[in-house]
Amino acid sequence: MKEIEKKLQFRNIKPTSMRLLVYKVLKKKQKAISLYEIEQEFDNVDRSTIFRTLKTFQTKYLIHSVDDGTGAVKYALCDDDCTCSLNDLHVHFLCNKCGQTFCFKEVPVPIPKLPEDFSFESANFVVKGICSTCK
Amino acid sequence: MKEIEKKLQFRNIKPTSMRLLVYKVLKKKQKAISLYEIEQEFDNVDRSTIFRTLKTFQTKYLIHSVDDGTGAVKYALCDDDCTCSLNDLHVHFLCNKCGQTFCFKEVPVPIPKLPEDFSFESANFVVKGICSTCK
DNA sequence: TAACTAATTGCAATACTGTTGCACTAGCTT
DNA sequence: AAGCTAGTGCAACAGTATTGCAATTAGTTA
Protein backbone atom coordinates (compact mmCIF):
# COMPACT_ATOMS: atom_id res chain seq x y z
CA MET A 1 0.00 0.00 0.00
CA LYS A 2 3.02 2.25 -0.18
CA GLU A 3 1.67 3.02 -3.58
CA ILE A 4 -1.10 5.19 -2.22
CA GLU A 5 1.17 6.94 0.24
CA LYS A 6 3.35 7.94 -2.64
CA LYS A 7 0.41 9.34 -4.54
CA LEU A 8 -0.53 11.51 -1.62
CA GLN A 9 2.99 12.63 -1.01
CA PHE A 10 3.41 13.43 -4.66
CA ARG A 11 0.51 15.81 -4.27
CA ASN A 12 1.94 17.24 -1.11
CA ILE A 13 -0.60 15.67 1.18
CA LYS A 14 0.51 14.09 4.38
CA PRO A 15 -0.66 10.48 4.21
CA THR A 16 -2.55 10.05 7.45
CA SER A 17 -4.53 6.91 8.05
CA MET A 18 -7.84 8.66 7.50
CA ARG A 19 -6.68 10.02 4.19
CA LEU A 20 -5.46 6.67 3.05
CA LEU A 21 -8.82 5.19 3.89
CA VAL A 22 -10.74 7.83 2.02
CA TYR A 23 -8.44 7.47 -0.94
CA LYS A 24 -8.97 3.74 -0.99
CA VAL A 25 -12.71 4.13 -1.05
CA LEU A 26 -12.52 6.52 -3.98
CA LYS A 27 -10.14 4.16 -5.73
CA LYS A 28 -12.36 1.17 -5.14
CA LYS A 29 -15.53 2.82 -6.37
CA GLN A 30 -14.08 4.00 -9.65
CA LYS A 31 -16.95 6.44 -9.88
CA ALA A 32 -17.85 9.85 -8.57
CA ILE A 33 -19.33 9.38 -5.10
CA SER A 34 -20.83 11.64 -2.50
CA LEU A 35 -19.56 12.45 0.96
CA TYR A 36 -22.46 10.46 2.30
CA GLU A 37 -21.49 7.39 0.34
CA ILE A 38 -17.95 7.60 1.62
CA GLU A 39 -19.25 7.95 5.14
CA GLN A 40 -21.26 4.76 4.72
CA GLU A 41 -18.09 2.86 3.98
CA PHE A 42 -16.89 3.39 7.52
CA ASP A 43 -18.30 2.70 10.92
CA ASN A 44 -17.10 5.48 13.10
CA VAL A 45 -15.64 8.23 11.05
CA ASP A 46 -16.88 11.76 11.41
CA ARG A 47 -18.50 13.49 8.48
CA SER A 48 -16.49 16.65 8.97
CA THR A 49 -13.25 14.75 8.86
CA ILE A 50 -14.16 13.25 5.53
CA PHE A 51 -15.39 16.62 4.39
CA ARG A 52 -12.10 18.27 5.16
CA THR A 53 -10.16 15.39 3.73
CA LEU A 54 -12.00 15.86 0.46
CA LYS A 55 -11.37 19.59 0.51
CA THR A 56 -7.69 18.93 0.98
CA PHE A 57 -7.64 16.38 -1.81
CA GLN A 58 -9.43 18.78 -4.11
CA THR A 59 -7.14 21.67 -3.37
CA LYS A 60 -4.19 19.50 -4.30
CA TYR A 61 -5.83 18.23 -7.48
CA LEU A 62 -5.93 14.67 -6.26
CA ILE A 63 -9.67 14.58 -6.80
CA HIS A 64 -12.23 16.64 -8.63
CA SER A 65 -15.87 17.25 -7.88
CA VAL A 66 -19.02 17.11 -9.95
CA ASP A 67 -22.40 18.54 -9.26
CA ASP A 68 -24.68 16.09 -10.99
CA GLY A 69 -27.89 17.73 -9.89
CA THR A 70 -28.83 15.07 -7.36
CA GLY A 71 -28.28 17.50 -4.54
CA ALA A 72 -25.01 16.11 -3.31
CA VAL A 73 -21.63 16.96 -4.77
CA LYS A 74 -19.71 13.90 -5.89
CA TYR A 75 -15.99 13.30 -5.89
CA ALA A 76 -13.70 11.20 -8.03
CA LEU A 77 -9.99 10.60 -8.34
CA CYS A 78 -8.05 12.60 -10.88
CA ASP A 79 -5.51 11.11 -13.21
CA ASP A 80 -1.91 11.30 -12.09
CA ASP A 81 -1.09 14.18 -14.36
CA CYS A 82 -4.28 16.13 -13.74
CA THR A 83 -4.12 19.75 -12.71
CA CYS A 84 -7.84 20.32 -13.01
CA SER A 85 -7.31 22.79 -15.79
CA LEU A 86 -9.32 23.15 -18.97
CA ASN A 87 -7.57 20.23 -20.61
CA ASP A 88 -8.60 17.97 -17.81
CA LEU A 89 -12.29 18.71 -18.05
CA HIS A 90 -14.32 15.69 -19.02
CA VAL A 91 -17.91 14.62 -19.27
CA HIS A 92 -19.71 13.02 -16.35
CA PHE A 93 -22.64 10.71 -16.68
CA LEU A 94 -25.49 10.29 -14.24
CA CYS A 95 -27.57 7.15 -14.62
CA ASN A 96 -31.21 8.00 -14.13
CA LYS A 97 -31.86 4.47 -12.96
CA CYS A 98 -29.16 3.53 -10.48
CA GLY A 99 -28.12 7.07 -9.63
CA GLN A 100 -24.44 6.34 -10.07
CA THR A 101 -22.18 8.96 -11.57
CA PHE A 102 -19.47 7.97 -14.01
CA CYS A 103 -16.32 9.81 -15.01
CA PHE A 104 -15.82 9.70 -18.75
CA LYS A 105 -12.22 10.75 -18.73
CA GLU A 106 -11.83 9.92 -22.38
CA VAL A 107 -14.70 12.24 -23.34
CA PRO A 108 -13.53 15.86 -23.13
CA VAL A 109 -16.02 18.63 -22.49
CA PRO A 110 -16.80 20.28 -25.81
CA ILE A 111 -16.20 24.00 -25.79
CA PRO A 112 -19.19 25.74 -27.36
CA LYS A 113 -19.03 29.07 -29.07
CA LEU A 114 -20.21 31.67 -26.60
CA PRO A 115 -21.74 35.06 -27.29
CA GLU A 116 -19.25 37.85 -27.68
CA ASP A 117 -17.48 39.00 -24.53
CA PHE A 118 -18.29 35.94 -22.49
CA SER A 119 -15.13 34.14 -21.42
CA PHE A 120 -14.73 30.45 -20.74
CA GLU A 121 -13.05 29.51 -17.49
CA SER A 122 -14.48 26.12 -16.64
CA ALA A 123 -17.52 23.99 -17.11
CA ASN A 124 -19.72 21.36 -15.56
CA PHE A 125 -21.17 18.98 -18.12
CA VAL A 126 -23.33 16.19 -16.82
CA VAL A 127 -25.04 13.88 -19.24
CA LYS A 128 -28.01 11.96 -17.93
CA GLY A 129 -29.36 8.70 -19.25
CA ILE A 130 -29.13 5.00 -18.63
CA CYS A 131 -25.81 3.35 -17.98
CA SER A 132 -24.59 0.17 -19.59
CA THR A 133 -25.37 -1.91 -16.53
CA CYS A 134 -28.94 -0.71 -16.13
CA LYS A 135 -29.68 -0.92 -19.81
CA MET B 1 -51.45 41.64 -18.94
CA LYS B 2 -53.86 39.24 -20.55
CA GLU B 3 -50.80 38.17 -22.45
CA ILE B 4 -49.35 36.34 -19.50
CA GLU B 5 -52.63 34.77 -18.55
CA LYS B 6 -52.82 33.30 -22.01
CA LYS B 7 -49.34 31.87 -21.72
CA LEU B 8 -50.27 30.12 -18.53
CA GLN B 9 -53.53 28.87 -19.88
CA PHE B 10 -51.82 27.62 -22.98
CA ARG B 11 -49.68 25.49 -20.72
CA ASN B 12 -52.68 24.35 -18.78
CA ILE B 13 -51.88 26.33 -15.68
CA LYS B 14 -54.58 28.19 -13.91
CA PRO B 15 -53.49 31.82 -13.86
CA THR B 16 -53.77 32.74 -10.20
CA SER B 17 -52.41 36.05 -9.01
CA MET B 18 -49.41 34.45 -7.35
CA ARG B 19 -48.52 32.64 -10.51
CA LEU B 20 -48.80 35.75 -12.58
CA LEU B 21 -46.49 37.53 -10.17
CA VAL B 22 -43.90 34.78 -10.25
CA TYR B 23 -44.09 34.68 -14.01
CA LYS B 24 -43.55 38.41 -14.24
CA VAL B 25 -40.45 38.23 -12.11
CA LEU B 26 -38.98 35.49 -14.27
CA LYS B 27 -39.89 37.48 -17.35
CA LYS B 28 -38.35 40.66 -16.01
CA LYS B 29 -35.08 39.07 -14.99
CA GLN B 30 -34.41 37.43 -18.32
CA LYS B 31 -31.97 35.15 -16.56
CA ALA B 32 -32.06 31.97 -14.54
CA ILE B 33 -32.81 32.94 -10.94
CA SER B 34 -33.12 31.11 -7.67
CA LEU B 35 -36.14 30.64 -5.47
CA TYR B 36 -34.49 32.97 -3.00
CA GLU B 37 -34.11 35.71 -5.57
CA ILE B 38 -37.75 35.43 -6.50
CA GLU B 39 -38.70 35.59 -2.85
CA GLN B 40 -36.77 38.83 -2.49
CA GLU B 41 -38.93 40.43 -5.13
CA PHE B 42 -41.94 40.22 -2.88
CA ASP B 43 -42.73 41.40 0.59
CA ASN B 44 -45.00 38.81 2.05
CA VAL B 45 -45.06 35.77 -0.08
CA ASP B 46 -44.29 32.40 1.38
CA ARG B 47 -41.35 30.45 0.12
CA SER B 48 -43.30 27.24 -0.18
CA THR B 49 -45.88 28.89 -2.37
CA ILE B 50 -43.20 30.05 -4.76
CA PHE B 51 -41.59 26.65 -4.54
CA ARG B 52 -44.77 24.91 -5.56
CA THR B 53 -45.49 27.46 -8.21
CA LEU B 54 -42.12 26.73 -9.75
CA LYS B 55 -42.73 23.00 -9.58
CA THR B 56 -46.01 23.50 -11.37
CA PHE B 57 -44.41 25.69 -14.01
CA GLN B 58 -41.69 23.16 -14.55
CA THR B 59 -44.04 20.24 -14.89
CA LYS B 60 -45.88 22.12 -17.59
CA TYR B 61 -42.70 23.10 -19.41
CA LEU B 62 -43.25 26.78 -18.82
CA ILE B 63 -39.87 27.03 -17.13
CA HIS B 64 -36.76 24.91 -16.91
CA SER B 65 -34.22 24.61 -14.13
CA VAL B 66 -30.45 24.68 -14.03
CA ASP B 67 -28.13 23.51 -11.36
CA ASP B 68 -25.20 25.86 -11.77
CA GLY B 69 -23.27 24.56 -8.81
CA THR B 70 -23.89 27.56 -6.60
CA GLY B 71 -26.01 25.46 -4.29
CA ALA B 72 -29.37 26.81 -5.33
CA VAL B 73 -31.28 25.60 -8.35
CA LYS B 74 -32.15 28.38 -10.75
CA TYR B 75 -35.19 28.75 -12.96
CA ALA B 76 -35.80 30.46 -16.28
CA LEU B 77 -38.66 30.81 -18.72
CA CYS B 78 -38.86 28.42 -21.63
CA ASP B 79 -39.58 29.49 -25.16
CA ASP B 80 -43.18 29.25 -26.27
CA ASP B 81 -42.61 26.08 -28.24
CA CYS B 82 -40.40 24.40 -25.66
CA THR B 83 -41.20 20.92 -24.46
CA CYS B 84 -37.97 20.52 -22.51
CA SER B 85 -36.89 17.75 -24.82
CA LEU B 86 -33.44 17.13 -26.23
CA ASN B 87 -33.89 19.77 -28.91
CA ASP B 88 -34.60 22.38 -26.32
CA LEU B 89 -31.43 21.81 -24.32
CA HIS B 90 -29.13 24.78 -24.31
CA VAL B 91 -26.01 25.97 -22.58
CA HIS B 92 -26.16 27.98 -19.36
CA PHE B 93 -23.51 30.37 -18.25
CA LEU B 94 -22.55 31.23 -14.71
CA CYS B 95 -20.55 34.40 -14.24
CA ASN B 96 -17.87 33.81 -11.65
CA LYS B 97 -17.91 37.48 -10.76
CA CYS B 98 -21.52 38.57 -10.45
CA GLY B 99 -22.96 35.12 -9.89
CA GLN B 100 -25.68 35.60 -12.44
CA THR B 101 -26.76 32.72 -14.60
CA PHE B 102 -27.56 33.25 -18.26
CA CYS B 103 -29.62 31.15 -20.63
CA PHE B 104 -27.87 30.80 -23.96
CA LYS B 105 -30.87 29.59 -25.87
CA GLU B 106 -29.07 29.97 -29.15
CA VAL B 107 -26.24 27.70 -28.02
CA PRO B 108 -27.40 24.08 -28.08
CA VAL B 109 -25.85 21.52 -25.79
CA PRO B 110 -23.34 19.54 -27.83
CA ILE B 111 -23.99 15.82 -27.76
CA PRO B 112 -20.73 14.00 -27.10
CA LYS B 113 -20.04 10.47 -28.16
CA LEU B 114 -20.63 8.25 -25.17
CA PRO B 115 -19.15 4.86 -24.43
CA GLU B 116 -21.10 1.97 -25.83
CA ASP B 117 -24.41 1.18 -24.15
CA PHE B 118 -24.76 4.50 -22.42
CA SER B 119 -27.87 6.32 -23.58
CA PHE B 120 -28.41 10.06 -23.71
CA GLU B 121 -31.60 11.33 -22.14
CA SER B 122 -30.77 14.84 -21.04
CA ALA B 123 -27.91 16.99 -19.91
CA ASN B 124 -26.89 19.85 -17.69
CA PHE B 125 -24.16 21.95 -19.23
CA VAL B 126 -23.03 24.97 -17.29
CA VAL B 127 -20.16 27.05 -18.56
CA LYS B 128 -18.42 29.25 -16.03
CA GLY B 129 -16.47 32.38 -16.74
CA ILE B 130 -16.89 36.12 -16.86
CA CYS B 131 -19.95 37.67 -18.45
CA SER B 132 -19.92 40.56 -20.86
CA THR B 133 -20.97 43.04 -18.21
CA CYS B 134 -18.32 42.08 -15.70
CA LYS B 135 -15.59 41.87 -18.26
C1' DT C 1 -77.14 33.65 -3.21
C1' DA C 2 -75.83 29.76 -0.41
C1' DA C 3 -73.57 25.54 -0.22
C1' DC C 4 -70.20 22.54 -1.84
C1' DT C 5 -65.82 21.07 -3.81
C1' DA C 6 -61.30 21.30 -5.28
C1' DA C 7 -57.28 23.87 -5.92
C1' DT C 8 -54.18 27.14 -3.97
C1' DT C 9 -51.77 29.44 -0.37
C1' DG C 10 -49.49 30.37 4.21
C1' DC C 11 -47.42 28.70 8.29
C1' DA C 12 -44.67 25.74 10.72
C1' DA C 13 -41.87 22.11 11.01
C1' DT C 14 -38.45 19.03 9.12
C1' DA C 15 -34.82 16.82 6.10
C1' DC C 16 -30.57 16.94 3.96
C1' DT C 17 -26.13 18.59 2.65
C1' DG C 18 -22.56 21.41 3.63
C1' DT C 19 -19.74 24.07 6.90
C1' DT C 20 -17.46 25.93 11.06
C1' DG C 21 -15.72 26.51 16.11
C1' DC C 22 -13.51 24.39 19.51
C1' DA C 23 -11.29 21.14 22.18
C1' DC C 24 -8.63 16.98 22.04
C1' DT C 25 -5.06 14.06 20.06
C1' DA C 26 -1.22 12.30 17.55
C1' DG C 27 2.96 12.81 15.57
C1' DC C 28 7.05 15.32 14.71
C1' DT C 29 10.86 18.61 16.37
C1' DT C 30 13.89 20.40 19.57
C1' DA D 1 10.10 15.33 27.97
C1' DA D 2 8.22 19.75 26.34
C1' DG D 3 6.39 22.24 22.72
C1' DC D 4 4.44 22.87 18.23
C1' DT D 5 1.54 21.89 14.35
C1' DA D 6 -1.58 19.40 11.70
C1' DG D 7 -5.32 16.43 11.91
C1' DT D 8 -9.52 14.59 13.99
C1' DG D 9 -14.07 14.23 16.44
C1' DC D 10 -17.96 16.36 18.39
C1' DA D 11 -21.48 19.48 18.35
C1' DA D 12 -23.71 23.07 16.62
C1' DC D 13 -25.31 25.80 12.83
C1' DA D 14 -26.45 27.58 7.99
C1' DG D 15 -28.77 27.28 3.62
C1' DT D 16 -31.82 25.16 0.46
C1' DA D 17 -35.37 22.07 -0.42
C1' DT D 18 -39.59 19.84 0.95
C1' DT D 19 -43.83 18.36 3.33
C1' DG D 20 -48.20 18.24 6.46
C1' DC D 21 -51.87 20.61 7.66
C1' DA D 22 -55.03 24.16 8.27
C1' DA D 23 -56.95 28.35 6.23
C1' DT D 24 -58.31 30.60 2.19
C1' DT D 25 -59.83 31.33 -2.37
C1' DA D 26 -62.02 30.31 -6.67
C1' DG D 27 -65.10 27.91 -9.28
C1' DT D 28 -69.42 25.11 -9.65
C1' DT D 29 -73.88 23.67 -8.67
C1' DA D 30 -78.26 23.80 -6.67
Coordinates of C-alpha atoms (C1' of nucleotides) in Angstrom, one line a residue:
Chain A
M1 CA 0.0 0.0 0.0
K2 CA 3.0 2.2 -0.2
E3 CA 1.7 3.0 -3.6
I4 CA -1.1 5.2 -2.2
E5 CA 1.2 6.9 0.2
K6 CA 3.4 7.9 -2.6
K7 CA 0.4 9.3 -4.5
L8 CA -0.5 11.5 -1.6
Q9 CA 3.0 12.6 -1.0
F10 CA 3.4 13.4 -4.7
R11 CA 0.5 15.8 -4.3
N12 CA 1.9 17.2 -1.1
I13 CA -0.6 15.7 1.2
K14 CA 0.5 14.1 4.4
P15 CA -0.7 10.5 4.2
T16 CA -2.6 10.1 7.5
S17 CA -4.5 6.9 8.1
M18 CA -7.8 8.7 7.5
R19 CA -6.7 10.0 4.2
L20 CA -5.5 6.7 3.0
L21 CA -8.8 5.2 3.9
V22 CA -10.7 7.8 2.0
Y23 CA -8.4 7.5 -0.9
K24 CA -9.0 3.7 -1.0
V25 CA -12.7 4.1 -1.0
L26 CA -12.5 6.5 -4.0
K27 CA -10.1 4.2 -5.7
K28 CA -12.4 1.2 -5.1
K29 CA -15.5 2.8 -6.4
Q30 CA -14.1 4.0 -9.6
K31 CA -17.0 6.4 -9.9
A32 CA -17.9 9.8 -8.6
I33 CA -19.3 9.4 -5.1
S34 CA -20.8 11.6 -2.5
L35 CA -19.6 12.5 1.0
Y36 CA -22.5 10.5 2.3
E37 CA -21.5 7.4 0.3
I38 CA -17.9 7.6 1.6
E39 CA -19.3 8.0 5.1
Q40 CA -21.3 4.8 4.7
E41 CA -18.1 2.9 4.0
F42 CA -16.9 3.4 7.5
D43 CA -18.3 2.7 10.9
N44 CA -17.1 5.5 13.1
V45 CA -15.6 8.2 11.0
D46 CA -16.9 11.8 11.4
R47 CA -18.5 13.5 8.5
S48 CA -16.5 16.6 9.0
T49 CA -13.2 14.8 8.9
I50 CA -14.2 13.2 5.5
F51 CA -15.4 16.6 4.4
R52 CA -12.1 18.3 5.2
T53 CA -10.2 15.4 3.7
L54 CA -12.0 15.9 0.5
K55 CA -11.4 19.6 0.5
T56 CA -7.7 18.9 1.0
F57 CA -7.6 16.4 -1.8
Q58 CA -9.4 18.8 -4.1
T59 CA -7.1 21.7 -3.4
K60 CA -4.2 19.5 -4.3
Y61 CA -5.8 18.2 -7.5
L62 CA -5.9 14.7 -6.3
I63 CA -9.7 14.6 -6.8
H64 CA -12.2 16.6 -8.6
S65 CA -15.9 17.2 -7.9
V66 CA -19.0 17.1 -10.0
D67 CA -22.4 18.5 -9.3
D68 CA -24.7 16.1 -11.0
G69 CA -27.9 17.7 -9.9
T70 CA -28.8 15.1 -7.4
G71 CA -28.3 17.5 -4.5
A72 CA -25.0 16.1 -3.3
V73 CA -21.6 17.0 -4.8
K74 CA -19.7 13.9 -5.9
Y75 CA -16.0 13.3 -5.9
A76 CA -13.7 11.2 -8.0
L77 CA -10.0 10.6 -8.3
C78 CA -8.0 12.6 -10.9
D79 CA -5.5 11.1 -13.2
D80 CA -1.9 11.3 -12.1
D81 CA -1.1 14.2 -14.4
C82 CA -4.3 16.1 -13.7
T83 CA -4.1 19.7 -12.7
C84 CA -7.8 20.3 -13.0
S85 CA -7.3 22.8 -15.8
L86 CA -9.3 23.2 -19.0
N87 CA -7.6 20.2 -20.6
D88 CA -8.6 18.0 -17.8
L89 CA -12.3 18.7 -18.1
H90 CA -14.3 15.7 -19.0
V91 CA -17.9 14.6 -19.3
H92 CA -19.7 13.0 -16.3
F93 CA -22.6 10.7 -16.7
L94 CA -25.5 10.3 -14.2
C95 CA -27.6 7.1 -14.6
N96 CA -31.2 8.0 -14.1
K97 CA -31.9 4.5 -13.0
C98 CA -29.2 3.5 -10.5
G99 CA -28.1 7.1 -9.6
Q100 CA -24.4 6.3 -10.1
T101 CA -22.2 9.0 -11.6
F102 CA -19.5 8.0 -14.0
C103 CA -16.3 9.8 -15.0
F104 CA -15.8 9.7 -18.8
K105 CA -12.2 10.8 -18.7
E106 CA -11.8 9.9 -22.4
V107 CA -14.7 12.2 -23.3
P108 CA -13.5 15.9 -23.1
V109 CA -16.0 18.6 -22.5
P110 CA -16.8 20.3 -25.8
I111 CA -16.2 24.0 -25.8
P112 CA -19.2 25.7 -27.4
K113 CA -19.0 29.1 -29.1
L114 CA -20.2 31.7 -26.6
P115 CA -21.7 35.1 -27.3
E116 CA -19.3 37.8 -27.7
D117 CA -17.5 39.0 -24.5
F118 CA -18.3 35.9 -22.5
S119 CA -15.1 34.1 -21.4
F120 CA -14.7 30.4 -20.7
E121 CA -13.1 29.5 -17.5
S122 CA -14.5 26.1 -16.6
A123 CA -17.5 24.0 -17.1
N124 CA -19.7 21.4 -15.6
F125 CA -21.2 19.0 -18.1
V126 CA -23.3 16.2 -16.8
V127 CA -25.0 13.9 -19.2
K128 CA -28.0 12.0 -17.9
G129 CA -29.4 8.7 -19.3
I130 CA -29.1 5.0 -18.6
C131 CA -25.8 3.3 -18.0
S132 CA -24.6 0.2 -19.6
T133 CA -25.4 -1.9 -16.5
C134 CA -28.9 -0.7 -16.1
K135 CA -29.7 -0.9 -19.8
Chain B
M1 CA -51.4 41.6 -18.9
K2 CA -53.9 39.2 -20.5
E3 CA -50.8 38.2 -22.5
I4 CA -49.3 36.3 -19.5
E5 CA -52.6 34.8 -18.6
K6 CA -52.8 33.3 -22.0
K7 CA -49.3 31.9 -21.7
L8 CA -50.3 30.1 -18.5
Q9 CA -53.5 28.9 -19.9
F10 CA -51.8 27.6 -23.0
R11 CA -49.7 25.5 -20.7
N12 CA -52.7 24.4 -18.8
I13 CA -51.9 26.3 -15.7
K14 CA -54.6 28.2 -13.9
P15 CA -53.5 31.8 -13.9
T16 CA -53.8 32.7 -10.2
S17 CA -52.4 36.0 -9.0
M18 CA -49.4 34.4 -7.4
R19 CA -48.5 32.6 -10.5
L20 CA -48.8 35.7 -12.6
L21 CA -46.5 37.5 -10.2
V22 CA -43.9 34.8 -10.3
Y23 CA -44.1 34.7 -14.0
K24 CA -43.6 38.4 -14.2
V25 CA -40.5 38.2 -12.1
L26 CA -39.0 35.5 -14.3
K27 CA -39.9 37.5 -17.4
K28 CA -38.4 40.7 -16.0
K29 CA -35.1 39.1 -15.0
Q30 CA -34.4 37.4 -18.3
K31 CA -32.0 35.1 -16.6
A32 CA -32.1 32.0 -14.5
I33 CA -32.8 32.9 -10.9
S34 CA -33.1 31.1 -7.7
L35 CA -36.1 30.6 -5.5
Y36 CA -34.5 33.0 -3.0
E37 CA -34.1 35.7 -5.6
I38 CA -37.7 35.4 -6.5
E39 CA -38.7 35.6 -2.9
Q40 CA -36.8 38.8 -2.5
E41 CA -38.9 40.4 -5.1
F42 CA -41.9 40.2 -2.9
D43 CA -42.7 41.4 0.6
N44 CA -45.0 38.8 2.1
V45 CA -45.1 35.8 -0.1
D46 CA -44.3 32.4 1.4
R47 CA -41.3 30.5 0.1
S48 CA -43.3 27.2 -0.2
T49 CA -45.9 28.9 -2.4
I50 CA -43.2 30.1 -4.8
F51 CA -41.6 26.7 -4.5
R52 CA -44.8 24.9 -5.6
T53 CA -45.5 27.5 -8.2
L54 CA -42.1 26.7 -9.7
K55 CA -42.7 23.0 -9.6
T56 CA -46.0 23.5 -11.4
F57 CA -44.4 25.7 -14.0
Q58 CA -41.7 23.2 -14.6
T59 CA -44.0 20.2 -14.9
K60 CA -45.9 22.1 -17.6
Y61 CA -42.7 23.1 -19.4
L62 CA -43.2 26.8 -18.8
I63 CA -39.9 27.0 -17.1
H64 CA -36.8 24.9 -16.9
S65 CA -34.2 24.6 -14.1
V66 CA -30.5 24.7 -14.0
D67 CA -28.1 23.5 -11.4
D68 CA -25.2 25.9 -11.8
G69 CA -23.3 24.6 -8.8
T70 CA -23.9 27.6 -6.6
G71 CA -26.0 25.5 -4.3
A72 CA -29.4 26.8 -5.3
V73 CA -31.3 25.6 -8.3
K74 CA -32.2 28.4 -10.7
Y75 CA -35.2 28.8 -13.0
A76 CA -35.8 30.5 -16.3
L77 CA -38.7 30.8 -18.7
C78 CA -38.9 28.4 -21.6
D79 CA -39.6 29.5 -25.2
D80 CA -43.2 29.2 -26.3
D81 CA -42.6 26.1 -28.2
C82 CA -40.4 24.4 -25.7
T83 CA -41.2 20.9 -24.5
C84 CA -38.0 20.5 -22.5
S85 CA -36.9 17.7 -24.8
L86 CA -33.4 17.1 -26.2
N87 CA -33.9 19.8 -28.9
D88 CA -34.6 22.4 -26.3
L89 CA -31.4 21.8 -24.3
H90 CA -29.1 24.8 -24.3
V91 CA -26.0 26.0 -22.6
H92 CA -26.2 28.0 -19.4
F93 CA -23.5 30.4 -18.3
L94 CA -22.6 31.2 -14.7
C95 CA -20.6 34.4 -14.2
N96 CA -17.9 33.8 -11.7
K97 CA -17.9 37.5 -10.8
C98 CA -21.5 38.6 -10.5
G99 CA -23.0 35.1 -9.9
Q100 CA -25.7 35.6 -12.4
T101 CA -26.8 32.7 -14.6
F102 CA -27.6 33.3 -18.3
C103 CA -29.6 31.2 -20.6
F104 CA -27.9 30.8 -24.0
K105 CA -30.9 29.6 -25.9
E106 CA -29.1 30.0 -29.2
V107 CA -26.2 27.7 -28.0
P108 CA -27.4 24.1 -28.1
V109 CA -25.8 21.5 -25.8
P110 CA -23.3 19.5 -27.8
I111 CA -24.0 15.8 -27.8
P112 CA -20.7 14.0 -27.1
K113 CA -20.0 10.5 -28.2
L114 CA -20.6 8.3 -25.2
P115 CA -19.2 4.9 -24.4
E116 CA -21.1 2.0 -25.8
D117 CA -24.4 1.2 -24.1
F118 CA -24.8 4.5 -22.4
S119 CA -27.9 6.3 -23.6
F120 CA -28.4 10.1 -23.7
E121 CA -31.6 11.3 -22.1
S122 CA -30.8 14.8 -21.0
A123 CA -27.9 17.0 -19.9
N124 CA -26.9 19.8 -17.7
F125 CA -24.2 21.9 -19.2
V126 CA -23.0 25.0 -17.3
V127 CA -20.2 27.0 -18.6
K128 CA -18.4 29.2 -16.0
G129 CA -16.5 32.4 -16.7
I130 CA -16.9 36.1 -16.9
C131 CA -19.9 37.7 -18.4
S132 CA -19.9 40.6 -20.9
T133 CA -21.0 43.0 -18.2
C134 CA -18.3 42.1 -15.7
K135 CA -15.6 41.9 -18.3
Chain C
dT1 C1' -77.1 33.6 -3.2
dA2 C1' -75.8 29.8 -0.4
dA3 C1' -73.6 25.5 -0.2
dC4 C1' -70.2 22.5 -1.8
dT5 C1' -65.8 21.1 -3.8
dA6 C1' -61.3 21.3 -5.3
dA7 C1' -57.3 23.9 -5.9
dT8 C1' -54.2 27.1 -4.0
dT9 C1' -51.8 29.4 -0.4
dG10 C1' -49.5 30.4 4.2
dC11 C1' -47.4 28.7 8.3
dA12 C1' -44.7 25.7 10.7
dA13 C1' -41.9 22.1 11.0
dT14 C1' -38.5 19.0 9.1
dA15 C1' -34.8 16.8 6.1
dC16 C1' -30.6 16.9 4.0
dT17 C1' -26.1 18.6 2.6
dG18 C1' -22.6 21.4 3.6
dT19 C1' -19.7 24.1 6.9
dT20 C1' -17.5 25.9 11.1
dG21 C1' -15.7 26.5 16.1
dC22 C1' -13.5 24.4 19.5
dA23 C1' -11.3 21.1 22.2
dC24 C1' -8.6 17.0 22.0
dT25 C1' -5.1 14.1 20.1
dA26 C1' -1.2 12.3 17.5
dG27 C1' 3.0 12.8 15.6
dC28 C1' 7.1 15.3 14.7
dT29 C1' 10.9 18.6 16.4
dT30 C1' 13.9 20.4 19.6
Chain D
dA1 C1' 10.1 15.3 28.0
dA2 C1' 8.2 19.7 26.3
dG3 C1' 6.4 22.2 22.7
dC4 C1' 4.4 22.9 18.2
dT5 C1' 1.5 21.9 14.3
dA6 C1' -1.6 19.4 11.7
dG7 C1' -5.3 16.4 11.9
dT8 C1' -9.5 14.6 14.0
dG9 C1' -14.1 14.2 16.4
dC10 C1' -18.0 16.4 18.4
dA11 C1' -21.5 19.5 18.4
dA12 C1' -23.7 23.1 16.6
dC13 C1' -25.3 25.8 12.8
dA14 C1' -26.5 27.6 8.0
dG15 C1' -28.8 27.3 3.6
dT16 C1' -31.8 25.2 0.5
dA17 C1' -35.4 22.1 -0.4
dT18 C1' -39.6 19.8 0.9
dT19 C1' -43.8 18.4 3.3
dG20 C1' -48.2 18.2 6.5
dC21 C1' -51.9 20.6 7.7
dA22 C1' -55.0 24.2 8.3
dA23 C1' -56.9 28.3 6.2
dT24 C1' -58.3 30.6 2.2
dT25 C1' -59.8 31.3 -2.4
dA26 C1' -62.0 30.3 -6.7
dG27 C1' -65.1 27.9 -9.3
dT28 C1' -69.4 25.1 -9.7
dT29 C1' -73.9 23.7 -8.7
dA30 C1' -78.3 23.8 -6.7

